[in-house]
Amino acid sequence: MKLGMVGLGRMGAGMTERLRRSGHEVVGYDARPDVTEVPSLDALAEALPPSRVVWCMLPPGEPTQETVTALAGILDEGDLVVDGGNSYFRDSMQHGLLLSEHGVLFVDAGVSGGIWGLEEGFCLMVGGIPEAIAMVEPALSALAPEDGWAHVGPPGSGHFVKMVHNGIEYGLLQAYAEGFEIMKASKEFAGLDLHAVAELWRHGSVVRSWLLDLAERALRDDPILEHVRGYVEDSGEGRWTLLEAIEEDVPAPVTALSLFARFNSRQDDAFAMKLIAALRNQFGGHAIKPE
């Protein structure tokens, strides 16, 4: 099939290459003049045969909103827009409604696999009506590994499932991080070879996973991570997962604490910690470490 790709960053470029390796034709558009293949969204639409399929790999929020709105005015009835970015699922539901007013179909595709997806395949969680899924099925099959994509429900459901996926990821990352820090901090067994432990656990242990494979790789290159600053961003999906948990009265303490740990990582000499140290000094005479 022939389709358009809007957004040629790390993910969009990797997906474009994987599609081309599978024999599909892809026309790429990006706001950056040095990487785009066509000068505008209008030119992208003109380069595609009916019924057009345009796949967007853009940051959530305003960039995606502006692009979806523009495509609603450019594309024809029966065309299809796929949002493969990390959009908030409620935004995706609204995007589907907006496009439907113009007769344009919509699919929201939660994408997992990161930069490894080019070679390993991308896990795809897709939402939309069956007609829309059928239109883009050849691309889904090319992008995903075997059994690596599923139609999970109506518009919005793909990004909902991806949101929860990322919330789970927060907890897994935090558990690995805490476990390895406990081993690193051990006075009884100082100097444990953390890379060797990660490699060991990859073979037969109940905590083996792709994330552990990546931990082994990182520790192999830098055994005590001395070249990595402990500052962790969040994509927003952990926050959205917690908001949904609150809305549905679902206890999610692991996800909550994992998100708050990321916030804590961004504070050098945080005032809150200063206040706790001062209070401990006041009530218990505990020593204060000087600046």
Short mmCIF file of C-alpha atoms in Angstrom, two decimals:
data_model
loop_
_atom_site.label_atom_id
_atom_site.label_comp_id
_atom_site.label_asym_id
_atom_site.label_seq_id
_atom_site.Cartn_x
_atom_site.Cartn_y
_atom_site.Cartn_z
CA MET A 1 0.00 0.00 0.00
CA LYS A 2 0.98 3.65 -0.29
CA LEU A 3 0.59 5.97 2.69
CA GLY A 4 1.82 9.24 4.12
CA MET A 5 3.89 9.61 7.30
CA VAL A 6 3.69 12.92 9.16
CA GLY A 7 6.57 13.29 11.61
CA LEU A 8 9.97 11.83 10.74
CA GLY A 9 11.59 11.84 14.16
CA ARG A 10 13.12 8.75 15.76
CA MET A 11 9.88 6.78 15.79
CA GLY A 12 8.40 8.09 12.54
CA ALA A 13 11.63 7.55 10.64
CA GLY A 14 12.01 4.01 11.99
CA MET A 15 8.43 3.13 11.12
CA THR A 16 8.84 4.59 7.64
CA GLU A 17 11.94 2.47 7.05
CA ARG A 18 10.26 -0.71 8.33
CA LEU A 19 7.27 -0.12 6.04
CA ARG A 20 9.54 0.42 3.06
CA ARG A 21 11.49 -2.75 3.82
CA SER A 22 8.16 -4.59 3.61
CA GLY A 23 7.47 -3.21 0.15
CA HIS A 24 5.10 -0.38 1.05
CA GLU A 25 5.43 3.09 -0.43
CA VAL A 26 5.71 5.93 2.10
CA VAL A 27 5.65 9.66 1.44
CA GLY A 28 7.14 11.52 4.40
CA TYR A 29 6.35 15.01 5.67
CA ASP A 30 8.08 16.81 8.51
CA ALA A 31 8.13 20.45 9.59
CA ARG A 32 11.93 20.33 9.38
CA PRO A 33 12.97 21.24 5.81
CA ASP A 34 16.12 19.10 5.97
CA VAL A 35 14.22 15.81 6.40
CA THR A 36 10.84 16.32 4.73
CA GLU A 37 10.10 14.71 1.37
CA VAL A 38 7.22 17.01 0.45
CA PRO A 39 6.79 20.70 1.25
CA SER A 40 3.36 20.62 2.93
CA LEU A 41 0.43 18.55 4.11
CA ASP A 42 -1.41 19.55 0.96
CA ALA A 43 1.44 18.19 -1.15
CA LEU A 44 1.42 15.01 0.92
CA ALA A 45 -2.29 14.50 0.23
CA GLU A 46 -1.77 15.15 -3.49
CA ALA A 47 0.94 12.47 -3.61
CA LEU A 48 -1.36 9.75 -2.23
CA PRO A 49 -3.97 7.73 -4.14
CA PRO A 50 -7.55 7.47 -2.89
CA SER A 51 -8.52 6.36 -0.40
CA ARG A 52 -5.65 8.10 1.35
CA VAL A 53 -4.04 6.87 4.56
CA VAL A 54 -2.03 9.43 6.56
CA TRP A 55 -0.15 8.19 9.64
CA CYS A 56 0.90 10.84 12.19
CA MET A 57 3.83 10.35 14.58
CA LEU A 58 3.82 13.65 16.47
CA PRO A 59 4.08 14.86 20.06
CA PRO A 60 0.74 14.81 21.91
CA GLY A 61 -1.25 17.96 22.49
CA GLU A 62 -0.99 20.99 20.24
CA PRO A 63 1.19 19.51 17.45
CA THR A 64 -1.20 16.58 16.96
CA GLN A 65 -4.29 18.74 17.39
CA GLU A 66 -3.15 21.23 14.76
CA THR A 67 -2.25 18.49 12.29
CA VAL A 68 -5.50 16.56 12.73
CA THR A 69 -7.48 19.78 12.29
CA ALA A 70 -5.54 20.64 9.14
CA LEU A 71 -6.01 17.15 7.69
CA ALA A 72 -9.75 17.33 8.36
CA GLY A 73 -9.88 20.21 5.89
CA ILE A 74 -7.52 18.66 3.34
CA LEU A 75 -8.59 15.03 3.06
CA ASP A 76 -11.67 13.67 1.33
CA GLU A 77 -14.52 11.51 2.52
CA GLY A 78 -13.31 7.93 2.91
CA ASP A 79 -9.71 8.87 3.67
CA LEU A 80 -8.10 7.80 6.93
CA VAL A 81 -5.93 9.43 9.60
CA VAL A 82 -3.90 7.30 12.02
CA ASP A 83 -2.53 8.92 15.18
CA GLY A 84 0.41 6.81 16.33
CA GLY A 85 1.73 9.31 18.88
CA ASN A 86 1.23 9.19 22.63
CA SER A 87 -1.96 11.24 22.63
CA TYR A 88 -4.31 11.38 25.62
CA PHE A 89 -7.12 8.97 24.81
CA ARG A 90 -9.83 11.55 25.47
CA ASP A 91 -8.16 13.85 22.91
CA SER A 92 -8.17 10.93 20.47
CA MET A 93 -11.89 10.42 20.97
CA GLN A 94 -12.42 14.08 20.08
CA HIS A 95 -10.13 13.79 17.05
CA GLY A 96 -12.22 10.89 15.82
CA LEU A 97 -15.40 12.94 16.14
CA LEU A 98 -13.83 15.94 14.38
CA LEU A 99 -12.67 13.86 11.43
CA SER A 100 -15.98 12.01 11.19
CA GLU A 101 -17.74 15.34 10.58
CA HIS A 102 -15.74 15.49 7.32
CA GLY A 103 -16.29 11.84 6.47
CA VAL A 104 -12.66 11.00 7.30
CA LEU A 105 -11.97 7.79 9.22
CA PHE A 106 -9.73 7.68 12.30
CA VAL A 107 -7.53 5.10 14.00
CA ASP A 108 -5.59 5.71 17.21
CA ALA A 109 -2.56 3.45 17.47
CA GLY A 110 -0.66 3.08 20.70
CA VAL A 111 2.89 2.19 19.69
CA SER A 112 5.44 0.41 21.87
CA GLY A 113 8.90 -0.72 20.89
CA GLY A 114 10.93 2.46 20.89
CA ILE A 115 14.02 2.74 18.75
CA TRP A 116 14.29 -1.07 18.66
CA GLY A 117 11.04 -1.32 16.73
CA LEU A 118 12.74 -0.94 13.36
CA GLU A 119 14.44 -4.31 13.73
CA GLU A 120 12.26 -6.07 16.32
CA GLY A 121 8.86 -4.75 15.27
CA PHE A 122 6.44 -2.38 16.97
CA CYS A 123 3.69 -3.53 19.32
CA LEU A 124 0.51 -1.79 18.14
CA MET A 125 -2.68 -1.27 20.16
CA VAL A 126 -5.25 0.12 17.74
CA GLY A 127 -8.67 1.64 18.21
CA GLY A 128 -11.23 2.42 15.53
CA ILE A 129 -14.17 1.04 13.61
CA PRO A 130 -13.57 -2.22 11.70
CA GLU A 131 -13.70 -0.46 8.32
CA ALA A 132 -10.85 1.85 9.33
CA ILE A 133 -8.75 -1.00 10.75
CA ALA A 134 -9.17 -2.97 7.52
CA MET A 135 -7.85 -0.03 5.49
CA VAL A 136 -4.60 0.16 7.42
CA GLU A 137 -4.18 -3.56 8.19
CA PRO A 138 -1.36 -4.10 5.65
CA ALA A 139 0.71 -1.40 7.38
CA LEU A 140 -0.09 -2.76 10.83
CA SER A 141 1.04 -6.23 9.82
CA ALA A 142 4.27 -4.85 8.35
CA LEU A 143 5.11 -2.74 11.39
CA ALA A 144 4.37 -5.34 14.07
CA PRO A 145 6.11 -8.64 14.82
CA GLU A 146 4.01 -11.79 14.61
CA ASP A 147 0.95 -11.42 16.87
CA GLY A 148 2.19 -7.92 17.69
CA TRP A 149 -0.90 -5.87 16.88
CA ALA A 150 -4.52 -6.01 17.99
CA HIS A 151 -7.75 -4.12 17.41
CA VAL A 152 -8.65 -3.36 21.01
CA GLY A 153 -11.85 -1.36 20.61
CA PRO A 154 -13.47 1.85 19.31
CA PRO A 155 -11.68 5.15 18.67
CA GLY A 156 -9.68 6.18 21.74
CA SER A 157 -9.21 2.66 23.06
CA GLY A 158 -5.81 2.21 21.44
CA HIS A 159 -4.36 5.18 23.27
CA PHE A 160 -6.18 4.17 26.46
CA VAL A 161 -4.52 0.75 26.43
CA LYS A 162 -1.14 2.33 25.59
CA MET A 163 -1.59 4.76 28.50
CA VAL A 164 -2.10 1.88 30.93
CA HIS A 165 0.84 0.04 29.31
CA ASN A 166 3.08 3.00 30.12
CA GLY A 167 1.71 3.22 33.66
CA ILE A 168 2.74 -0.41 34.17
CA GLU A 169 6.12 0.42 32.66
CA TYR A 170 6.64 3.10 35.33
CA GLY A 171 6.24 0.51 38.08
CA LEU A 172 8.51 -2.04 36.40
CA LEU A 173 11.26 0.53 35.87
CA GLN A 174 11.01 1.69 39.48
CA ALA A 175 11.21 -1.86 40.84
CA TYR A 176 14.35 -2.62 38.84
CA ALA A 177 15.86 0.73 39.83
CA GLU A 178 15.26 0.21 43.55
CA GLY A 179 16.54 -3.35 43.51
CA PHE A 180 19.78 -2.46 41.80
CA GLU A 181 20.30 0.54 44.09
CA ILE A 182 19.88 -1.70 47.16
CA MET A 183 22.60 -3.98 45.81
CA LYS A 184 24.86 -1.06 44.95
CA ALA A 185 24.44 0.44 48.43
CA SER A 186 25.15 -2.82 50.30
CA LYS A 187 27.95 -2.51 52.86
CA GLU A 188 27.88 -6.24 53.63
CA PHE A 189 28.53 -7.12 50.00
CA ALA A 190 30.27 -4.03 48.70
CA GLY A 191 31.34 -4.10 45.10
CA LEU A 192 28.71 -6.48 43.78
CA ASP A 193 29.03 -6.83 40.02
CA LEU A 194 25.68 -5.38 38.98
CA HIS A 195 26.22 -6.19 35.34
CA ALA A 196 26.86 -9.84 36.20
CA VAL A 197 23.67 -9.94 38.27
CA ALA A 198 21.63 -8.42 35.43
CA GLU A 199 23.10 -10.96 33.01
CA LEU A 200 22.37 -13.81 35.43
CA TRP A 201 18.74 -12.80 35.96
CA ARG A 202 18.16 -12.80 32.20
CA HIS A 203 18.43 -16.60 32.19
CA GLY A 204 15.54 -18.41 33.83
CA SER A 205 14.69 -15.97 36.64
CA VAL A 206 11.10 -14.86 37.28
CA VAL A 207 12.10 -11.20 36.83
CA ARG A 208 13.56 -11.61 33.33
CA SER A 209 12.16 -9.21 30.75
CA TRP A 210 13.13 -7.00 27.85
CA LEU A 211 13.70 -4.17 30.35
CA LEU A 212 16.17 -6.38 32.19
CA ASP A 213 17.89 -7.06 28.86
CA LEU A 214 18.28 -3.31 28.45
CA ALA A 215 19.55 -2.95 32.03
CA GLU A 216 22.23 -5.55 31.28
CA ARG A 217 23.20 -3.60 28.17
CA ALA A 218 23.42 -0.29 30.04
CA LEU A 219 25.48 -1.78 32.89
CA ARG A 220 27.77 -3.52 30.44
CA ASP A 221 28.69 -0.17 28.92
CA ASP A 222 28.85 1.76 32.22
CA PRO A 223 28.95 -0.59 35.28
CA ILE A 224 28.05 2.04 37.90
CA LEU A 225 26.30 4.47 35.54
CA GLU A 226 28.77 7.20 36.41
CA HIS A 227 28.06 8.95 33.11
CA VAL A 228 24.27 9.05 33.65
CA ARG A 229 22.57 11.81 35.62
CA GLY A 230 19.69 10.61 37.78
CA TYR A 231 17.13 12.95 36.21
CA VAL A 232 14.02 11.25 34.81
CA GLU A 233 11.36 12.88 32.66
CA ASP A 234 7.84 11.54 32.22
CA SER A 235 5.90 11.45 28.96
CA GLY A 236 2.62 12.35 30.65
CA GLU A 237 1.03 8.93 30.36
CA GLY A 238 1.85 7.99 33.95
CA ARG A 239 -0.07 11.08 35.07
CA TRP A 240 -3.01 10.21 32.82
CA THR A 241 -3.06 6.65 34.14
CA LEU A 242 -3.29 7.94 37.70
CA LEU A 243 -6.06 10.38 36.78
CA GLU A 244 -8.04 7.52 35.29
CA ALA A 245 -7.38 5.35 38.34
CA ILE A 246 -8.77 8.13 40.54
CA GLU A 247 -11.77 8.57 38.25
CA GLU A 248 -12.56 4.84 38.43
CA ASP A 249 -11.73 4.44 42.16
CA VAL A 250 -8.94 1.98 41.36
CA PRO A 251 -6.04 1.88 43.87
CA ALA A 252 -2.75 2.29 41.99
CA PRO A 253 -0.09 2.98 44.64
CA VAL A 254 2.83 1.53 42.67
CA THR A 255 2.12 3.72 39.65
CA ALA A 256 1.65 6.78 41.88
CA LEU A 257 4.88 6.29 43.79
CA SER A 258 6.78 5.57 40.57
CA LEU A 259 5.60 8.86 39.10
CA PHE A 260 6.44 10.80 42.27
CA ALA A 261 9.92 9.23 42.30
CA ARG A 262 10.48 10.77 38.87
CA PHE A 263 9.46 14.15 40.21
CA ASN A 264 11.92 13.71 43.05
CA SER A 265 14.74 12.94 40.60
CA ARG A 266 14.48 16.42 39.13
CA GLN A 267 15.13 18.27 42.36
CA ASP A 268 18.73 18.96 43.26
CA ASP A 269 18.91 19.76 46.95
CA ALA A 270 15.11 20.04 47.10
CA PHE A 271 13.61 22.50 49.57
CA ALA A 272 11.31 19.80 50.94
CA MET A 273 14.33 17.72 51.89
CA LYS A 274 15.98 20.80 53.40
CA LEU A 275 12.91 21.32 55.59
CA ILE A 276 12.85 17.69 56.74
CA ALA A 277 16.54 17.92 57.66
CA ALA A 278 15.91 21.17 59.58
CA LEU A 279 12.94 19.69 61.46
CA ARG A 280 14.89 16.54 62.38
CA ASN A 281 17.59 18.81 63.76
CA GLN A 282 15.03 20.82 65.73
CA PHE A 283 13.19 17.94 67.38
CA GLY A 284 15.95 15.36 67.65
CA GLY A 285 19.21 17.21 67.35
CA HIS A 286 20.08 15.25 64.25
CA ALA A 287 23.08 16.64 62.44
CA ILE A 288 22.60 18.82 59.38
CA LYS A 289 24.99 18.24 56.50
CA PRO A 290 26.48 21.57 55.40
CA GLU A 291 26.07 22.85 51.83
#
